[in-house]
Coordinates of C-alpha atoms in Angstrom, one line a residue:
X1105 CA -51.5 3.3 -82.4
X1106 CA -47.5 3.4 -81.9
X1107 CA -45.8 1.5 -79.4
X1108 CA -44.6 3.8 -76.5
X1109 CA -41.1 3.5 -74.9
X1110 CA -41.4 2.9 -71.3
X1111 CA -38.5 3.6 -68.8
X1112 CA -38.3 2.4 -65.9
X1113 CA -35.6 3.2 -62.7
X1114 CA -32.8 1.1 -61.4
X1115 CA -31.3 2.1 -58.3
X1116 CA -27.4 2.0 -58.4
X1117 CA -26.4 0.3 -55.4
X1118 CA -27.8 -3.0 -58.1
X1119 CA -24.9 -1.9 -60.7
X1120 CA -21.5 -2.2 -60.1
X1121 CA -19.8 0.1 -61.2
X1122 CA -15.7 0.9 -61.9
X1123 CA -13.4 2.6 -59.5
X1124 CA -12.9 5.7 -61.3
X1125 CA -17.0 6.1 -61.5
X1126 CA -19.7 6.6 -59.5
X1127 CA -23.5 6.6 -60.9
X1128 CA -25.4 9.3 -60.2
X1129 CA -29.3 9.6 -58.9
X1130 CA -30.9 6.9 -61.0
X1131 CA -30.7 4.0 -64.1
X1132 CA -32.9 4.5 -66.5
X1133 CA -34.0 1.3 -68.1
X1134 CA -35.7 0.1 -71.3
X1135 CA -36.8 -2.5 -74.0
X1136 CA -36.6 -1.9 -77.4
X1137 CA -38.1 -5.0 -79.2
X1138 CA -36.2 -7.4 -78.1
X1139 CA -33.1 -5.2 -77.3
X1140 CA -32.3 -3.5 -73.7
X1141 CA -31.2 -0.2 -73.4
X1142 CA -30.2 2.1 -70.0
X1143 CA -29.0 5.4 -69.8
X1144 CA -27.6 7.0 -66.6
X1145 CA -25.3 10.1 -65.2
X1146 CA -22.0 9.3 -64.1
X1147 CA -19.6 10.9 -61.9
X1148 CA -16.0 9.9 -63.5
X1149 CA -12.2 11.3 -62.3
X1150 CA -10.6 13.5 -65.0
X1151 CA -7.1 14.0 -64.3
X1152 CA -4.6 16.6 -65.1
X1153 CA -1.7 14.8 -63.8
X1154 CA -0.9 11.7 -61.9
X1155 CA -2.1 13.2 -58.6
X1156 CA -4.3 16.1 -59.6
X1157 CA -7.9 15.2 -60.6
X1158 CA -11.2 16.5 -60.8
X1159 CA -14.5 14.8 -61.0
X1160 CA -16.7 15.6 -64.4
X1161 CA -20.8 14.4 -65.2
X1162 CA -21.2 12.8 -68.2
X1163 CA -24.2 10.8 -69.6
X1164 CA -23.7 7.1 -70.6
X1165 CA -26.0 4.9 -72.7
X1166 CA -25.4 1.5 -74.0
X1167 CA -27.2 -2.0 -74.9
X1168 CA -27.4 -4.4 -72.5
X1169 CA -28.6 -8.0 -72.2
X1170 CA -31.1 -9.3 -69.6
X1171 CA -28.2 -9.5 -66.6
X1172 CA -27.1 -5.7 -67.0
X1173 CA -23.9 -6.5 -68.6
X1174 CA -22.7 -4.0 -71.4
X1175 CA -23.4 -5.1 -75.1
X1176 CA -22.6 -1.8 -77.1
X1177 CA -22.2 1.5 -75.9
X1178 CA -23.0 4.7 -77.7
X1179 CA -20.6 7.5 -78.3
X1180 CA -20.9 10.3 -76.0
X1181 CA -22.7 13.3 -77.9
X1182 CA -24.2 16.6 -75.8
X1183 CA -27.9 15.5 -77.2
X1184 CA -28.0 12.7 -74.4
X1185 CA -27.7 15.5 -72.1
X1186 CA -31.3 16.1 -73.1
X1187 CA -32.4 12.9 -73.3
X1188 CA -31.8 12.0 -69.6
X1189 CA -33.0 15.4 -68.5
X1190 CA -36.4 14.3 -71.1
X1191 CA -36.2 10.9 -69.1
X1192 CA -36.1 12.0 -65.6
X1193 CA -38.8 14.8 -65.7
X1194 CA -41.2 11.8 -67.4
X1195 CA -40.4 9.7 -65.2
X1196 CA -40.6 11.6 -61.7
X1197 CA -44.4 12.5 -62.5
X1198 CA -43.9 16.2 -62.1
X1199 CA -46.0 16.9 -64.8
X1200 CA -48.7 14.8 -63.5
X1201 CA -48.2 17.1 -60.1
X1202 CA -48.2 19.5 -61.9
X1203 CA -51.4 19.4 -63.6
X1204 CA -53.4 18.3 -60.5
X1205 CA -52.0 20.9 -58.5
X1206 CA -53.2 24.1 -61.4
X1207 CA -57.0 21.8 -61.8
X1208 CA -57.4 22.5 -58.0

């Protein structure tokens, strides 16, 4: 039988986070072995110019040790999009609502 990976959720107000970027819904967090790993959306300033700015998503995902703080983090690439989406939907037991609400 294979080992599953289990996330679980971290609220944000538990993370500090840097004045340029806010977290966004959840943390999603994990244990790999003996390695931690979280993955979350972020809300992050872009700016154009000194004054002008716009806020942009992206998803982050790094190693962590036991206290949160940052170990590695992983290039950005478009395929953690999915993951987090993958992530959230498992994790919000939809599809367990789901299925009891079509059995009834």
């Amino acid at each position: 039988m294979q080992d599953k990976i289990v996330w679980e959720t971290i609220k944000p107000q538990t993370i500090d986070a840097t004045y340029d970027e806010n977290i966004v819904n959840f943390i999603y967090n994990t244990k790999i072995g003996d390695k931690y790993f979280w993955l979350y959306k972020y809300k992050a300033k872009y700016f154009r110019d000194e004054y002008d700015w716009d806020w942009t998503e992206k998803i982050k995902f790094e190693m962590i040790d036991e206290t949160y703080n940052s170990l590695y983090e992983f290039p950005y690439d478009y395929s953690l999009v999915d993951l987090y989406n993958a992530i959230r939907e498992k994790t919000s037991g939809i599809s367990e609502l789901l299925d009891d609400l079509l059995s009834i």
